[in-house]
PDB file of C-alpha atoms in Angstrom:
ATOM      1  CA  MET A   1      75.776  64.579  82.508  1.00 40.00           C
ATOM      2  CA  SER A   2      77.856  65.285  85.593  1.00 51.00           C
ATOM      3  CA  PRO A   3      76.636  68.391  87.409  1.00 67.00           C
ATOM      4  CA  ASN A   4      80.247  69.501  87.746  1.00 92.00           C
ATOM      5  CA  PRO A   5      82.192  70.094  84.529  1.00 97.00           C
ATOM      6  CA  VAL A   6      85.947  69.756  84.945  1.00 98.00           C
ATOM      7  CA  LEU A   7      87.664  73.053  85.669  1.00 98.00           C
ATOM      8  CA  LEU A   8      90.724  73.478  83.453  1.00 98.00           C
ATOM      9  CA  VAL A   9      92.916  76.351  84.645  1.00 98.00           C
ATOM     10  CA  ILE A  10      94.950  77.677  81.716  1.00 98.00           C
ATOM     11  CA  ALA A  11      98.181  79.388  82.759  1.00 97.00           C
ATOM     12  CA  HIS A  12     100.657  81.186  80.548  1.00 94.00           C
ATOM     13  CA  GLY A  13     103.748  79.250  81.611  1.00 95.00           C
ATOM     14  CA  SER A  14     107.307  80.453  82.180  1.00 96.00           C
ATOM     15  CA  ARG A  15     110.902  79.270  82.169  1.00 95.00           C
ATOM     16  CA  ASP A  16     111.031  80.523  85.773  1.00 97.00           C
ATOM     17  CA  PRO A  17     110.197  77.539  88.021  1.00 97.00           C
ATOM     18  CA  ARG A  18     108.544  79.857  90.556  1.00 97.00           C
ATOM     19  CA  HIS A  19     105.759  80.495  88.050  1.00 98.00           C
ATOM     20  CA  ALA A  20     104.502  76.920  87.802  1.00 98.00           C
ATOM     21  CA  ALA A  21     104.952  76.378  91.542  1.00 98.00           C
ATOM     22  CA  THR A  22     102.762  79.403  92.280  1.00 98.00           C
ATOM     23  CA  VAL A  23     100.107  78.305  89.792  1.00 98.00           C
ATOM     24  CA  HIS A  24      99.987  74.848  91.373  1.00 98.00           C
ATOM     25  CA  ALA A  25      99.701  76.373  94.856  1.00 98.00           C
ATOM     26  CA  LEU A  26      96.742  78.457  93.695  1.00 98.00           C
ATOM     27  CA  VAL A  27      95.057  75.429  92.132  1.00 98.00           C
ATOM     28  CA  GLU A  28      95.522  73.453  95.345  1.00 98.00           C
ATOM     29  CA  ARG A  29      93.784  76.236  97.253  1.00 98.00           C
ATOM     30  CA  VAL A  30      90.880  76.094  94.772  1.00 98.00           C
ATOM     31  CA  ARG A  31      90.616  72.329  95.316  1.00 98.00           C
ATOM     32  CA  ALA A  32      90.563  72.850  99.075  1.00 98.00           C
ATOM     33  CA  LEU A  33      87.749  75.382  98.767  1.00 98.00           C
ATOM     34  CA  ARG A  34      85.588  73.020  96.735  1.00 98.00           C
ATOM     35  CA  PRO A  35      86.286  69.362  97.509  1.00 97.00           C
ATOM     36  CA  GLY A  36      84.902  67.067  94.868  1.00 95.00           C
ATOM     37  CA  LEU A  37      85.462  69.460  91.982  1.00 98.00           C
ATOM     38  CA  ARG A  38      88.001  68.131  89.524  1.00 98.00           C
ATOM     39  CA  VAL A  39      90.529  70.859  88.763  1.00 98.00           C
ATOM     40  CA  GLU A  40      93.255  70.416  86.149  1.00 98.00           C
ATOM     41  CA  THR A  41      96.056  72.750  85.071  1.00 98.00           C
ATOM     42  CA  GLY A  42      97.414  73.266  81.570  1.00 98.00           C
ATOM     43  CA  PHE A  43     100.089  75.668  80.306  1.00 98.00           C
ATOM     44  CA  LEU A  44     100.219  77.557  77.028  1.00 96.00           C
ATOM     45  CA  ASP A  45     104.009  77.490  76.858  1.00 95.00           C
ATOM     46  CA  PHE A  46     107.235  76.431  78.601  1.00 95.00           C
ATOM     47  CA  ASN A  47     105.649  74.096  81.183  1.00 96.00           C
ATOM     48  CA  ILE A  48     103.890  70.757  81.116  1.00 97.00           C
ATOM     49  CA  PRO A  49     101.252  69.545  80.886  1.00 97.00           C
ATOM     50  CA  SER A  50     100.219  71.559  77.840  1.00 98.00           C
ATOM     51  CA  VAL A  51      96.601  72.631  77.465  1.00 98.00           C
ATOM     52  CA  HIS A  52      96.255  70.390  74.417  1.00 97.00           C
ATOM     53  CA  GLY A  53      97.696  67.437  76.329  1.00 98.00           C
ATOM     54  CA  VAL A  54      95.258  67.884  79.210  1.00 98.00           C
ATOM     55  CA  LEU A  55      92.291  68.122  76.836  1.00 98.00           C
ATOM     56  CA  GLU A  56      93.367  64.963  75.015  1.00 98.00           C
ATOM     57  CA  SER A  57      93.701  63.152  78.334  1.00 98.00           C
ATOM     58  CA  LEU A  58      90.284  64.305  79.552  1.00 98.00           C
ATOM     59  CA  ALA A  59      88.645  63.151  76.333  1.00 98.00           C
ATOM     60  CA  ALA A  60      90.369  59.764  76.575  1.00 98.00           C
ATOM     61  CA  GLN A  61      88.988  59.386  80.107  1.00 97.00           C
ATOM     62  CA  GLY A  62      85.433  59.950  78.902  1.00 97.00           C
ATOM     63  CA  VAL A  63      85.015  63.497  80.199  1.00 97.00           C
ATOM     64  CA  ARG A  64      82.415  65.471  78.249  1.00 96.00           C
ATOM     65  CA  ASP A  65      82.161  68.909  79.863  1.00 97.00           C
ATOM     66  CA  VAL A  66      84.965  71.339  80.613  1.00 98.00           C
ATOM     67  CA  VAL A  67      85.126  74.938  81.784  1.00 98.00           C
ATOM     68  CA  ALA A  68      88.390  76.457  80.533  1.00 98.00           C
ATOM     69  CA  LEU A  69      89.446  79.309  82.776  1.00 98.00           C
ATOM     70  CA  PRO A  70      92.206  81.679  81.587  1.00 97.00           C
ATOM     71  CA  LEU A  71      94.531  82.476  84.480  1.00 97.00           C
ATOM     72  CA  LEU A  72      94.790  86.035  83.227  1.00 96.00           C
ATOM     73  CA  LEU A  73      94.026  89.398  84.791  1.00 96.00           C
ATOM     74  CA  THR A  74      92.992  91.218  81.593  1.00 92.00           C
ATOM     75  CA  ARG A  75      91.414  90.372  78.261  1.00 87.00           C
ATOM     76  CA  ALA A  76      94.438  90.805  76.033  1.00 77.00           C
ATOM     77  CA  PHE A  77      95.946  88.715  73.220  1.00 70.00           C
ATOM     78  CA  HIS A  78      96.151  85.418  75.106  1.00 71.00           C
ATOM     79  CA  ALA A  79      92.484  85.511  76.105  1.00 80.00           C
ATOM     80  CA  LYS A  80      91.268  86.782  72.736  1.00 84.00           C
ATOM     81  CA  ALA A  81      93.410  84.671  70.387  1.00 83.00           C
ATOM     82  CA  ASP A  82      95.774  82.088  71.886  1.00 89.00           C
ATOM     83  CA  ILE A  83      93.354  80.308  74.200  1.00 94.00           C
ATOM     84  CA  PRO A  84      90.387  80.183  71.774  1.00 94.00           C
ATOM     85  CA  THR A  85      92.736  78.724  69.142  1.00 94.00           C
ATOM     86  CA  VAL A  86      93.925  75.984  71.494  1.00 95.00           C
ATOM     87  CA  LEU A  87      90.364  75.187  72.551  1.00 96.00           C
ATOM     88  CA  ARG A  88      89.179  74.938  68.939  1.00 95.00           C
ATOM     89  CA  ASP A  89      91.735  72.159  68.443  1.00 96.00           C
ATOM     90  CA  ALA A  90      90.355  70.131  71.366  1.00 97.00           C
ATOM     91  CA  PRO A  91      88.925  66.656  70.797  1.00 97.00           C
ATOM     92  CA  PRO A  92      85.421  67.040  69.337  1.00 97.00           C
ATOM     93  CA  ARG A  93      83.773  64.951  72.058  1.00 96.00           C
ATOM     94  CA  LEU A  94      84.512  67.675  74.608  1.00 97.00           C
ATOM     95  CA  ARG A  95      81.997  70.425  75.286  1.00 97.00           C
ATOM     96  CA  ILE A  96      84.095  73.399  76.385  1.00 97.00           C
ATOM     97  CA  ARG A  97      83.073  76.808  77.633  1.00 97.00           C
ATOM     98  CA  GLN A  98      85.717  79.498  78.106  1.00 96.00           C
ATOM     99  CA  ALA A  99      85.263  81.417  81.351  1.00 97.00           C
ATOM    100  CA  GLU A 100      85.945  85.117  81.702  1.00 96.00           C
ATOM    101  CA  VAL A 101      89.394  86.330  82.712  1.00 96.00           C
ATOM    102  CA  LEU A 102      89.868  87.154  86.375  1.00 97.00           C
ATOM    103  CA  GLY A 103      89.938  90.920  86.238  1.00 96.00           C
ATOM    104  CA  PRO A 104      88.547  93.290  87.053  1.00 96.00           C
ATOM    105  CA  SER A 105      86.999  92.174  90.333  1.00 98.00           C
ATOM    106  CA  PRO A 106      86.579  93.533  93.864  1.00 98.00           C
ATOM    107  CA  LEU A 107      88.185  90.298  95.046  1.00 98.00           C
ATOM    108  CA  LEU A 108      91.412  91.302  93.292  1.00 98.00           C
ATOM    109  CA  LEU A 109      91.394  94.662  95.066  1.00 98.00           C
ATOM    110  CA  SER A 110      91.017  92.785  98.339  1.00 98.00           C
ATOM    111  CA  ALA A 111      93.921  90.535  97.393  1.00 98.00           C
ATOM    112  CA  LEU A 112      96.067  93.576  96.567  1.00 98.00           C
ATOM    113  CA  ASP A 113      95.239  95.065  99.976  1.00 98.00           C
ATOM    114  CA  ARG A 114      96.104  91.740 101.610  1.00 98.00           C
ATOM    115  CA  ARG A 115      99.543  91.646  99.974  1.00 98.00           C
ATOM    116  CA  LEU A 116     100.301  95.229 101.017  1.00 98.00           C
ATOM    117  CA  TYR A 117      99.265  94.526 104.615  1.00 98.00           C
ATOM    118  CA  GLU A 118     101.426  91.399 104.620  1.00 98.00           C
ATOM    119  CA  ALA A 119     104.319  93.603 103.459  1.00 98.00           C
ATOM    120  CA  GLY A 120     103.965  95.816 106.527  1.00 98.00           C
ATOM    121  CA  LEU A 121     101.254  98.374 105.858  1.00 98.00           C
ATOM    122  CA  SER A 122      97.999  98.629 107.793  1.00 97.00           C
ATOM    123  CA  PRO A 123      94.574 100.098 106.989  1.00 97.00           C
ATOM    124  CA  ALA A 124      95.584 103.135 109.036  1.00 98.00           C
ATOM    125  CA  ASP A 125      98.384 103.833 106.522  1.00 98.00           C
ATOM    126  CA  LYS A 126      96.049 104.132 103.542  1.00 98.00           C
ATOM    127  CA  SER A 127      95.456 107.868 103.566  1.00 97.00           C
ATOM    128  CA  SER A 128      99.173 108.663 103.654  1.00 98.00           C
ATOM    129  CA  THR A 129     100.396 105.988 101.221  1.00 98.00           C
ATOM    130  CA  GLY A 130     100.613 106.262  97.467  1.00 98.00           C
ATOM    131  CA  VAL A 131     100.453 102.961  95.609  1.00 98.00           C
ATOM    132  CA  VAL A 132     101.841 101.922  92.244  1.00 98.00           C
ATOM    133  CA  LEU A 133      99.563  99.353  90.610  1.00 98.00           C
ATOM    134  CA  ALA A 134     102.268  97.581  88.616  1.00 98.00           C
ATOM    135  CA  SER A 135     101.074  95.239  85.874  1.00 97.00           C
ATOM    136  CA  ALA A 136     102.974  93.228  83.287  1.00 95.00           C
ATOM    137  CA  GLY A 137     101.797  95.504  80.475  1.00 92.00           C
ATOM    138  CA  SER A 138     100.132  94.883  77.139  1.00 89.00           C
ATOM    139  CA  SER A 139      99.938  96.259  73.622  1.00 88.00           C
ATOM    140  CA  ASP A 140      96.160  95.840  73.797  1.00 89.00           C
ATOM    141  CA  PRO A 141      94.525  99.247  74.484  1.00 91.00           C
ATOM    142  CA  GLU A 142      91.516  97.579  76.110  1.00 90.00           C
ATOM    143  CA  ALA A 143      93.765  95.902  78.675  1.00 90.00           C
ATOM    144  CA  ILE A 144      95.634  99.147  79.390  1.00 93.00           C
ATOM    145  CA  ALA A 145      92.352 101.021  79.878  1.00 94.00           C
ATOM    146  CA  VAL A 146      91.173  98.373  82.346  1.00 95.00           C
ATOM    147  CA  ILE A 147      94.331  98.796  84.454  1.00 96.00           C
ATOM    148  CA  ALA A 148      93.754 102.564  84.571  1.00 96.00           C
ATOM    149  CA  ASP A 149      90.132 102.003  85.630  1.00 97.00           C
ATOM    150  CA  ILE A 150      91.232  99.614  88.393  1.00 98.00           C
ATOM    151  CA  ALA A 151      93.732 102.182  89.688  1.00 98.00           C
ATOM    152  CA  ARG A 152      90.978 104.808  89.896  1.00 98.00           C
ATOM    153  CA  GLU A 153      88.604 102.434  91.631  1.00 98.00           C
ATOM    154  CA  TRP A 154      91.252 101.321  94.123  1.00 98.00           C
ATOM    155  CA  ARG A 155      92.101 104.943  94.924  1.00 98.00           C
ATOM    156  CA  HIS A 156      88.502 105.438  96.052  1.00 97.00           C
ATOM    157  CA  THR A 157      88.981 102.837  98.798  1.00 97.00           C
ATOM    158  CA  GLY A 158      91.126 105.302 100.745  1.00 97.00           C
ATOM    159  CA  TRP A 159      94.689 105.258  99.426  1.00 98.00           C
ATOM    160  CA  CYS A 160      96.448 108.635  99.143  1.00 97.00           C
ATOM    161  CA  ALA A 161      96.892 108.034  95.406  1.00 98.00           C
ATOM    162  CA  VAL A 162      97.128 105.084  93.029  1.00 98.00           C
ATOM    163  CA  ARG A 163      99.064 105.193  89.780  1.00 98.00           C
ATOM    164  CA  PRO A 164      99.245 102.440  87.155  1.00 98.00           C
ATOM    165  CA  ALA A 165     102.598 101.270  85.805  1.00 98.00           C
ATOM    166  CA  PHE A 166     103.686  98.642  83.304  1.00 97.00           C
ATOM    167  CA  ALA A 167     106.684  96.334  83.054  1.00 97.00           C
ATOM    168  CA  SER A 168     106.488  96.128  79.255  1.00 95.00           C
ATOM    169  CA  ALA A 169     104.732  97.455  76.137  1.00 89.00           C
ATOM    170  CA  SER A 170     103.291 100.550  77.853  1.00 90.00           C
ATOM    171  CA  LEU A 171     104.357 103.469  80.003  1.00 94.00           C
ATOM    172  CA  PRO A 172     104.973 104.572  82.701  1.00 97.00           C
ATOM    173  CA  ARG A 173     107.415 102.113  84.216  1.00 98.00           C
ATOM    174  CA  THR A 174     107.266 101.292  87.914  1.00 98.00           C
ATOM    175  CA  GLU A 175     110.200 103.539  88.853  1.00 98.00           C
ATOM    176  CA  ASP A 176     108.593 106.510  87.082  1.00 98.00           C
ATOM    177  CA  ALA A 177     105.310 105.992  88.914  1.00 98.00           C
ATOM    178  CA  VAL A 178     107.191 105.800  92.226  1.00 98.00           C
ATOM    179  CA  ARG A 179     108.816 109.167  91.489  1.00 98.00           C
ATOM    180  CA  ARG A 180     105.479 110.744  90.585  1.00 98.00           C
ATOM    181  CA  LEU A 181     103.934 109.628  93.858  1.00 98.00           C
ATOM    182  CA  ARG A 182     106.894 111.075  95.765  1.00 98.00           C
ATOM    183  CA  ALA A 183     106.344 114.351  93.933  1.00 97.00           C
ATOM    184  CA  LEU A 184     102.692 114.324  94.988  1.00 97.00           C
ATOM    185  CA  GLY A 185     103.837 114.383  98.608  1.00 96.00           C
ATOM    186  CA  CYS A 186     102.687 110.946  99.730  1.00 97.00           C
ATOM    187  CA  ALA A 187     104.327 110.097 103.061  1.00 97.00           C
ATOM    188  CA  ARG A 188     105.246 106.651 101.772  1.00 98.00           C
ATOM    189  CA  VAL A 189     105.125 104.842  98.450  1.00 98.00           C
ATOM    190  CA  ALA A 190     104.219 101.192  97.966  1.00 98.00           C
ATOM    191  CA  VAL A 191     104.370  99.013  94.879  1.00 98.00           C
ATOM    192  CA  ALA A 192     101.660  96.395  94.423  1.00 98.00           C
ATOM    193  CA  PRO A 193     102.391  93.931  91.607  1.00 98.00           C
ATOM    194  CA  TYR A 194      99.177  93.232  89.714  1.00 98.00           C
ATOM    195  CA  VAL A 195     100.512  89.884  88.539  1.00 98.00           C
ATOM    196  CA  LEU A 196      99.635  86.334  89.469  1.00 98.00           C
ATOM    197  CA  ALA A 197     102.999  84.595  89.601  1.00 97.00           C
ATOM    198  CA  PRO A 198     106.725  85.339  89.672  1.00 97.00           C
ATOM    199  CA  GLY A 199     108.738  85.556  86.486  1.00 96.00           C
ATOM    200  CA  PHE A 200     110.705  87.868  84.219  1.00 95.00           C
ATOM    201  CA  LEU A 201     108.278  90.814  84.214  1.00 96.00           C
ATOM    202  CA  PRO A 202     107.462  90.636  87.935  1.00 97.00           C
ATOM    203  CA  ASP A 203     111.212  90.733  88.572  1.00 98.00           C
ATOM    204  CA  ARG A 204     111.378  93.885  86.451  1.00 98.00           C
ATOM    205  CA  ILE A 205     108.601  95.375  88.588  1.00 98.00           C
ATOM    206  CA  ALA A 206     110.600  94.543  91.718  1.00 98.00           C
ATOM    207  CA  ARG A 207     113.685  96.274  90.337  1.00 98.00           C
ATOM    208  CA  GLY A 208     111.578  99.326  89.531  1.00 98.00           C
ATOM    209  CA  ALA A 209     110.383  99.382  93.144  1.00 98.00           C
ATOM    210  CA  ALA A 210     113.904  99.916  94.507  1.00 98.00           C
ATOM    211  CA  ASP A 211     113.099 103.445  95.707  1.00 98.00           C
ATOM    212  CA  ALA A 212     109.685 102.577  97.128  1.00 98.00           C
ATOM    213  CA  ASP A 213     109.124 102.059 100.846  1.00 98.00           C
ATOM    214  CA  VAL A 214     107.106  98.861 100.441  1.00 98.00           C
ATOM    215  CA  LEU A 215     107.020  96.129  97.810  1.00 98.00           C
ATOM    216  CA  ALA A 216     104.151  93.667  98.026  1.00 98.00           C
ATOM    217  CA  ASP A 217     104.280  90.080  96.846  1.00 98.00           C
ATOM    218  CA  VAL A 218     102.571  88.829  93.691  1.00 98.00           C
ATOM    219  CA  LEU A 219      98.913  87.875  94.076  1.00 98.00           C
ATOM    220  CA  GLY A 220      99.667  84.153  93.769  1.00 98.00           C
ATOM    221  CA  PRO A 221      97.520  81.813  95.863  1.00 98.00           C
ATOM    222  CA  ALA A 222      95.802  84.560  97.845  1.00 98.00           C
ATOM    223  CA  PRO A 223      92.466  83.304  99.220  1.00 98.00           C
ATOM    224  CA  GLU A 224      90.615  85.988  97.284  1.00 98.00           C
ATOM    225  CA  VAL A 225      92.151  84.830  94.003  1.00 98.00           C
ATOM    226  CA  ALA A 226      91.130  81.226  94.674  1.00 98.00           C
ATOM    227  CA  ARG A 227      87.570  82.374  95.419  1.00 98.00           C
ATOM    228  CA  LEU A 228      87.563  84.382  92.206  1.00 98.00           C
ATOM    229  CA  LEU A 229      88.539  81.335  90.153  1.00 98.00           C
ATOM    230  CA  LEU A 230      85.491  79.527  91.505  1.00 98.00           C
ATOM    231  CA  GLU A 231      83.309  82.569  90.844  1.00 98.00           C
ATOM    232  CA  ARG A 232      84.421  82.619  87.200  1.00 98.00           C
ATOM    233  CA  TYR A 233      83.957  78.842  86.968  1.00 98.00           C
ATOM    234  CA  ASP A 234      80.415  79.079  88.287  1.00 97.00           C
ATOM    235  CA  GLY A 235      79.607  81.892  85.870  1.00 97.00           C
ATOM    236  CA  ALA A 236      80.640  79.740  82.918  1.00 97.00           C
ATOM    237  CA  ARG A 237      79.335  76.454  84.296  1.00 92.00           C
ATOM    238  CA  VAL A 238      75.682  77.448  84.686  1.00 81.00           C
ATOM    239  CA  PRO A 239      75.000  78.148  80.981  1.00 69.00           C
ATOM    240  CA  LEU A 240      76.927  75.001  80.014  1.00 62.00           C
ATOM    241  CA  VAL A 241      74.848  72.808  82.306  1.00 56.00           C
ATOM    242  CA  ALA A 242      71.614  74.491  81.182  1.00 54.00           C
ATOM    243  CA  ALA A 243      72.456  74.001  77.490  1.00 53.00           C
ATOM    244  CA  VAL A 244      73.217  70.319  77.964  1.00 52.00           C
ATOM    245  CA  GLY A 245      70.074  69.742  80.020  1.00 49.00           C
ATOM    246  CA  ALA A 246      67.813  71.498  77.533  1.00 43.00           C
TER     247      ALA A 246
END
């Protein structure tokens, strides 16, 4: 067996062309970090190639081992139901292991800091800046609880305050969190989108940030995110290789 299973990055997909372009940019950064590793991209919806199509192609090429990595920040419906269903329908010759979702991770906090600094803040601004951690939202209570935990952890790195917000399914909305941080007396308010790629919900986050002082970019192909993909790949790859070699 090859010591390097193929890494299949599974993205949600979107009608917004910026989404796929950002996913591909992130995957290219992963390839640059680990030359020689075969990295493929499949989409659950809206974009091609589909996950099923990529799996069929890999099987036809004689590939045996695949690590399927959900390009998701929380373990919500897509990670728990959609992706396992797609993987169960894969060609039987493929040995597939589903990697963990990306969040939570200290690397994501570093990527959030990076995006805020790129938007004009500096480490010296932390103690006087309140931050809205703005995620897409979910109806899954586990995912919502994780976002709240991340906000608390991020606050402990020195920000004046950090409040979670959600673009859908949950409250508060971004604009409400901005107002609450103003009421707390933070000298400035920043919005940090906790999303991987542009699209409908990230645009809603941006609109909700109209009264904030700073709006960071989506996480996208941040170096920390690319490193995290490889960390999740390695975590799933080791048991797969050990099982095959046993």
